[in-house]
Amino acid sequence: MPSSLTSFTLVKECSGRYCASFVVEVEEIRLPWTAREVGLDLGLESLAVGSDGEKIAPPKFLRSALRTIGRLQGSLNRKAKGSSNRPKARLLMARVQEKVANQRLDLFHKLSTTYIRENQTVVLEDLNVAGLSRNRRLAKSIADAGWRMFRTLLEYKAERYGREVVVVSRWEPTSQRCSSCGHRDGKKPLSIRRWTCSACGAAHDRDINAAKISSPSDRRRG
Ligand SMILES: [Zn+2]
């Protein structure tokens, strides 16, 4: 234990299991500065796509769990309200969901630690939910929760290790438009943090340029 407890909470999960959580003070551990940056694109088909194009395929447990959850949901919907089988089906569902959430959290912990250790800046593009087909809503809600979880992990680790996490909207065109002359310079990979306008030659920091473009007096989409 790195320090004394400041709070302790015991929660009973819907699955019937107990879960303890506590708050401790942790020391900041500054990692040596690195010039490396990575842009991450989280989708449903892959857990993350780095700006170097490296994809991390979702582990088998996530795919099979999605099928199981879909099946359980179907059987839960068929059970009549008030029937004795309904609470049982609900408990089974909660257990499966909890197991998946724990496995995924473990995986996200490992991934986020690696990305934060290896990069000074991690740029996270908001969730890509394009190309959904089977189990569409379910998959989306699971992916949404996963994206938020992953972002939270990245952010607190970045703070702890002296790194930076930047979240960008995939629909925001600001990274493409020059704030000096308005020229559309084309979509840039997330790893490109600084660029020079090909029309007027202005040098831009991606975030500062985006902030200038999206200031309230000049908020446009397209
Ligand atoms: Zn320009």
mmCIF file of C-alpha atoms and ligand atoms in Angstrom:
data_model
loop_
_atom_site.group_PDB
_atom_site.id
_atom_site.type_symbol
_atom_site.label_atom_id
_atom_site.label_comp_id
_atom_site.label_asym_id
_atom_site.label_seq_id
_atom_site.Cartn_x
_atom_site.Cartn_y
_atom_site.Cartn_z
ATOM 1 C CA MET A 1 0.000 0.000 0.000
ATOM 2 C CA PRO A 2 1.624 3.277 -1.107
ATOM 3 C CA SER A 3 -0.051 5.396 1.594
ATOM 4 C CA SER A 4 -2.867 5.348 4.134
ATOM 5 C CA LEU A 5 -6.480 5.054 3.023
ATOM 6 C CA THR A 6 -8.535 8.195 2.697
ATOM 7 C CA SER A 7 -11.791 6.491 1.791
ATOM 8 C CA PHE A 8 -13.170 2.996 1.566
ATOM 9 C CA THR A 9 -16.376 1.915 -0.170
ATOM 10 C CA LEU A 10 -17.987 -1.493 -0.313
ATOM 11 C CA VAL A 11 -20.524 -1.956 -3.107
ATOM 12 C CA LYS A 12 -22.746 -4.915 -3.851
ATOM 13 C CA GLU A 13 -22.837 -5.456 -7.615
ATOM 14 C CA CYS A 14 -26.014 -6.574 -9.419
ATOM 15 C CA SER A 15 -24.254 -9.872 -10.002
ATOM 16 C CA GLY A 16 -24.317 -10.421 -6.261
ATOM 17 C CA ARG A 17 -20.591 -9.998 -5.774
ATOM 18 C CA TYR A 18 -19.072 -7.446 -3.456
ATOM 19 C CA CYS A 19 -16.590 -4.940 -4.726
ATOM 20 C CA ALA A 20 -14.316 -2.852 -2.522
ATOM 21 C CA SER A 21 -12.840 0.434 -3.692
ATOM 22 C CA PHE A 22 -10.528 2.784 -1.864
ATOM 23 C CA VAL A 23 -8.697 6.012 -2.432
ATOM 24 C CA VAL A 24 -4.964 6.392 -1.781
ATOM 25 C CA GLU A 25 -2.527 9.185 -2.475
ATOM 26 C CA VAL A 26 0.062 8.181 -5.061
ATOM 27 C CA GLU A 27 3.297 9.886 -5.846
ATOM 28 C CA GLU A 28 3.789 11.376 -9.286
ATOM 29 C CA ILE A 29 6.360 9.470 -11.260
ATOM 30 C CA ARG A 30 7.822 11.591 -14.036
ATOM 31 C CA LEU A 31 9.034 9.579 -16.986
ATOM 32 C CA PRO A 32 11.869 11.002 -19.072
ATOM 33 C CA TRP A 33 10.628 13.217 -21.912
ATOM 34 C CA THR A 34 10.305 11.558 -25.298
ATOM 35 C CA ALA A 35 9.603 12.987 -28.747
ATOM 36 C CA ARG A 36 7.330 10.074 -29.572
ATOM 37 C CA GLU A 37 3.624 10.708 -30.124
ATOM 38 C CA VAL A 38 0.846 8.373 -31.097
ATOM 39 C CA GLY A 39 -2.657 8.900 -32.427
ATOM 40 C CA LEU A 40 -5.233 6.282 -31.480
ATOM 41 C CA ASP A 41 -8.436 5.473 -33.216
ATOM 42 C CA LEU A 42 -10.740 3.191 -31.259
ATOM 43 C CA GLY A 43 -13.320 1.304 -33.239
ATOM 44 C CA LEU A 44 -15.584 -1.641 -32.821
ATOM 45 C CA GLU A 45 -13.558 -3.861 -35.068
ATOM 46 C CA SER A 46 -10.297 -3.130 -33.325
ATOM 47 C CA LEU A 47 -9.418 -1.930 -29.845
ATOM 48 C CA ALA A 48 -7.016 0.638 -31.178
ATOM 49 C CA VAL A 49 -5.393 1.652 -34.419
ATOM 50 C CA GLY A 50 -2.170 3.551 -33.924
ATOM 51 C CA SER A 51 -1.078 6.364 -36.212
ATOM 52 C CA ASP A 52 1.533 3.945 -37.524
ATOM 53 C CA GLY A 53 -1.377 1.766 -38.666
ATOM 54 C CA GLU A 54 -0.848 -0.970 -36.102
ATOM 55 C CA LYS A 55 -4.169 -2.530 -35.182
ATOM 56 C CA ILE A 56 -4.964 -4.262 -31.954
ATOM 57 C CA ALA A 57 -7.627 -6.838 -32.616
ATOM 58 C CA PRO A 58 -10.220 -7.342 -29.902
ATOM 59 C CA PRO A 59 -9.463 -10.470 -27.937
ATOM 60 C CA LYS A 60 -11.627 -13.522 -28.496
ATOM 61 C CA PHE A 61 -13.300 -13.190 -25.090
ATOM 62 C CA LEU A 62 -14.822 -9.868 -26.116
ATOM 63 C CA ARG A 63 -16.302 -11.239 -29.317
ATOM 64 C CA SER A 64 -17.701 -14.376 -27.752
ATOM 65 C CA ALA A 65 -18.989 -12.425 -24.755
ATOM 66 C CA LEU A 66 -20.874 -10.099 -27.070
ATOM 67 C CA ARG A 67 -22.622 -13.098 -28.600
ATOM 68 C CA THR A 68 -23.407 -14.532 -25.175
ATOM 69 C CA ILE A 69 -24.779 -11.226 -23.912
ATOM 70 C CA GLY A 70 -26.923 -10.891 -27.039
ATOM 71 C CA ARG A 71 -28.329 -14.376 -26.503
ATOM 72 C CA LEU A 72 -29.013 -13.769 -22.804
ATOM 73 C CA GLN A 73 -30.716 -10.473 -23.603
ATOM 74 C CA GLY A 74 -32.982 -12.302 -26.044
ATOM 75 C CA SER A 75 -33.951 -14.920 -23.486
ATOM 76 C CA LEU A 76 -34.429 -12.249 -20.826
ATOM 77 C CA ASN A 77 -36.810 -10.378 -23.124
ATOM 78 C CA ARG A 78 -38.844 -13.541 -23.676
ATOM 79 C CA LYS A 79 -39.299 -14.235 -19.952
ATOM 80 C CA ALA A 80 -42.594 -12.834 -18.687
ATOM 81 C CA LYS A 81 -42.451 -10.072 -16.103
ATOM 82 C CA GLY A 82 -43.031 -11.513 -12.651
ATOM 83 C CA SER A 83 -42.007 -15.021 -13.667
ATOM 84 C CA SER A 84 -39.581 -16.765 -11.349
ATOM 85 C CA ASN A 85 -37.105 -17.330 -14.173
ATOM 86 C CA ARG A 86 -36.675 -13.658 -14.829
ATOM 87 C CA PRO A 87 -34.530 -12.738 -11.789
ATOM 88 C CA LYS A 88 -32.388 -15.799 -12.520
ATOM 89 C CA ALA A 89 -31.835 -14.744 -16.128
ATOM 90 C CA ARG A 90 -31.086 -11.224 -14.970
ATOM 91 C CA LEU A 91 -28.474 -12.422 -12.487
ATOM 92 C CA LEU A 92 -26.793 -14.583 -15.136
ATOM 93 C CA MET A 93 -26.689 -11.586 -17.464
ATOM 94 C CA ALA A 94 -25.171 -9.377 -14.764
ATOM 95 C CA ARG A 95 -22.477 -11.972 -14.047
ATOM 96 C CA VAL A 96 -21.459 -12.260 -17.687
ATOM 97 C CA GLN A 97 -21.383 -8.488 -18.111
ATOM 98 C CA GLU A 98 -19.300 -8.076 -14.988
ATOM 99 C CA LYS A 99 -16.809 -10.715 -16.107
ATOM 100 C CA VAL A 100 -16.372 -9.057 -19.494
ATOM 101 C CA ALA A 101 -15.992 -5.637 -17.894
ATOM 102 C CA ASN A 102 -13.245 -6.956 -15.612
ATOM 103 C CA GLN A 103 -11.364 -8.667 -18.434
ATOM 104 C CA ARG A 104 -11.590 -5.574 -20.544
ATOM 105 C CA LEU A 105 -10.479 -3.302 -17.747
ATOM 106 C CA ASP A 106 -7.417 -5.485 -17.271
ATOM 107 C CA LEU A 107 -6.604 -5.282 -20.965
ATOM 108 C CA PHE A 108 -7.160 -1.511 -21.088
ATOM 109 C CA HIS A 109 -4.853 -1.107 -18.097
ATOM 110 C CA LYS A 110 -2.066 -2.898 -19.942
ATOM 111 C CA LEU A 111 -2.632 -1.003 -23.198
ATOM 112 C CA SER A 112 -2.879 2.421 -21.585
ATOM 113 C CA THR A 113 0.284 1.851 -19.551
ATOM 114 C CA THR A 114 2.191 0.885 -22.693
ATOM 115 C CA TYR A 115 0.961 3.877 -24.706
ATOM 116 C CA ILE A 116 1.682 6.342 -21.897
ATOM 117 C CA ARG A 117 5.129 4.935 -21.214
ATOM 118 C CA GLU A 118 6.177 4.982 -24.852
ATOM 119 C CA ASN A 119 4.740 8.342 -25.909
ATOM 120 C CA GLN A 120 4.851 11.941 -24.724
ATOM 121 C CA THR A 121 1.480 12.693 -26.275
ATOM 122 C CA VAL A 122 -1.370 10.288 -26.896
ATOM 123 C CA VAL A 123 -4.013 11.669 -29.234
ATOM 124 C CA LEU A 124 -7.339 9.886 -28.936
ATOM 125 C CA GLU A 125 -9.927 10.253 -31.649
ATOM 126 C CA ASP A 126 -13.479 9.901 -30.395
ATOM 127 C CA LEU A 127 -15.272 6.639 -30.979
ATOM 128 C CA ASN A 128 -15.703 5.340 -34.495
ATOM 129 C CA VAL A 129 -19.031 3.548 -34.636
ATOM 130 C CA ALA A 130 -19.195 3.307 -38.405
ATOM 131 C CA GLY A 131 -19.701 -0.073 -39.986
ATOM 132 C CA LEU A 132 -21.950 -1.576 -37.351
ATOM 133 C CA SER A 133 -24.074 -4.507 -38.335
ATOM 134 C CA ARG A 134 -25.029 -7.325 -35.972
ATOM 135 C CA ASN A 135 -26.013 -6.516 -32.422
ATOM 136 C CA ARG A 136 -25.671 -2.908 -33.379
ATOM 137 C CA ARG A 137 -26.999 -1.100 -30.328
ATOM 138 C CA LEU A 138 -25.451 -3.510 -27.867
ATOM 139 C CA ALA A 139 -22.065 -3.338 -29.534
ATOM 140 C CA LYS A 140 -22.240 0.438 -29.572
ATOM 141 C CA SER A 141 -23.091 0.751 -25.894
ATOM 142 C CA ILE A 142 -20.287 -1.644 -24.967
ATOM 143 C CA ALA A 143 -17.858 0.232 -27.178
ATOM 144 C CA ASP A 144 -18.968 3.592 -25.743
ATOM 145 C CA ALA A 145 -18.355 2.404 -22.209
ATOM 146 C CA GLY A 146 -14.999 0.984 -23.256
ATOM 147 C CA TRP A 147 -13.921 4.213 -24.912
ATOM 148 C CA ARG A 148 -14.717 6.239 -21.793
ATOM 149 C CA MET A 149 -12.946 3.728 -19.612
ATOM 150 C CA PHE A 150 -9.864 3.745 -21.838
ATOM 151 C CA ARG A 151 -9.811 7.530 -21.932
ATOM 152 C CA THR A 152 -10.053 7.773 -18.132
ATOM 153 C CA LEU A 153 -7.167 5.334 -17.706
ATOM 154 C CA LEU A 154 -5.006 7.181 -20.234
ATOM 155 C CA GLU A 155 -5.726 10.536 -18.595
ATOM 156 C CA TYR A 156 -4.894 9.564 -15.053
ATOM 157 C CA LYS A 157 -1.746 7.727 -16.130
ATOM 158 C CA ALA A 158 -0.684 10.701 -18.239
ATOM 159 C CA GLU A 159 -1.056 12.954 -15.223
ATOM 160 C CA ARG A 160 0.871 10.570 -13.061
ATOM 161 C CA TYR A 161 3.760 10.138 -15.474
ATOM 162 C CA GLY A 162 3.948 13.661 -16.881
ATOM 163 C CA ARG A 163 2.449 12.818 -20.261
ATOM 164 C CA GLU A 164 -0.346 14.396 -22.283
ATOM 165 C CA VAL A 165 -3.632 13.063 -23.640
ATOM 166 C CA VAL A 166 -5.489 14.998 -26.319
ATOM 167 C CA VAL A 167 -8.994 14.006 -27.403
ATOM 168 C CA VAL A 168 -10.094 15.143 -30.840
ATOM 169 C CA SER A 169 -13.438 14.813 -32.567
ATOM 170 C CA ARG A 170 -13.378 12.865 -35.769
ATOM 171 C CA TRP A 171 -16.098 15.100 -37.162
ATOM 172 C CA GLU A 172 -14.338 18.334 -36.361
ATOM 173 C CA PRO A 173 -12.831 19.716 -39.543
ATOM 174 C CA THR A 174 -10.687 22.233 -37.669
ATOM 175 C CA SER A 175 -7.500 20.261 -38.038
ATOM 176 C CA GLN A 176 -7.766 20.679 -41.793
ATOM 177 C CA ARG A 177 -8.434 24.390 -42.121
ATOM 178 C CA CYS A 178 -5.787 27.097 -41.837
ATOM 179 C CA SER A 179 -6.744 29.661 -39.199
ATOM 180 C CA SER A 180 -4.755 32.350 -41.025
ATOM 181 C CA CYS A 181 -6.136 32.157 -44.556
ATOM 182 C CA GLY A 182 -8.990 29.628 -44.374
ATOM 183 C CA HIS A 183 -7.372 27.253 -46.848
ATOM 184 C CA ARG A 184 -8.420 23.611 -46.462
ATOM 185 C CA ASP A 185 -5.191 21.765 -46.147
ATOM 186 C CA GLY A 186 -6.594 18.223 -46.091
ATOM 187 C CA LYS A 187 -7.046 15.676 -43.341
ATOM 188 C CA LYS A 188 -3.963 15.024 -41.270
ATOM 189 C CA PRO A 189 -3.013 11.885 -39.436
ATOM 190 C CA LEU A 190 -3.490 12.242 -35.692
ATOM 191 C CA SER A 191 0.230 12.013 -35.095
ATOM 192 C CA ILE A 192 0.826 15.255 -37.040
ATOM 193 C CA ARG A 193 0.817 17.909 -34.353
ATOM 194 C CA ARG A 194 2.425 20.746 -36.311
ATOM 195 C CA TRP A 195 1.921 21.633 -39.938
ATOM 196 C CA THR A 196 2.539 24.402 -42.424
ATOM 197 C CA CYS A 197 -0.287 25.749 -44.589
ATOM 198 C CA SER A 198 0.413 24.926 -48.223
ATOM 199 C CA ALA A 199 -1.386 28.120 -49.353
ATOM 200 C CA CYS A 200 -0.063 30.883 -47.095
ATOM 201 C CA GLY A 201 2.878 29.198 -45.414
ATOM 202 C CA ALA A 202 1.636 29.853 -41.872
ATOM 203 C CA ALA A 203 3.100 27.446 -39.330
ATOM 204 C CA HIS A 204 0.477 25.867 -37.079
ATOM 205 C CA ASP A 205 0.287 23.880 -33.919
ATOM 206 C CA ARG A 206 -2.630 21.545 -34.533
ATOM 207 C CA ASP A 207 -4.416 22.273 -31.239
ATOM 208 C CA ILE A 208 -3.839 26.020 -31.292
ATOM 209 C CA ASN A 209 -5.017 26.204 -34.897
ATOM 210 C CA ALA A 210 -8.087 24.140 -34.008
ATOM 211 C CA ALA A 211 -8.785 26.380 -31.020
ATOM 212 C CA LYS A 212 -8.540 29.492 -33.223
ATOM 213 C CA ILE A 213 -10.851 28.011 -35.849
ATOM 214 C CA SER A 214 -13.441 26.852 -33.328
ATOM 215 C CA SER A 215 -13.545 29.988 -31.215
ATOM 216 C CA PRO A 216 -17.188 31.055 -30.653
ATOM 217 C CA SER A 217 -17.032 33.896 -33.179
ATOM 218 C CA ASP A 218 -15.999 31.501 -35.919
ATOM 219 C CA ARG A 219 -17.686 28.163 -35.299
ATOM 220 C CA ARG A 220 -18.556 26.438 -38.504
ATOM 221 C CA ARG A 221 -18.919 22.869 -39.558
ATOM 222 C CA GLY A 222 -18.231 21.376 -42.919
HETATM 223 ZN ZN ZN B 1 -3.041 29.401 -44.755
#
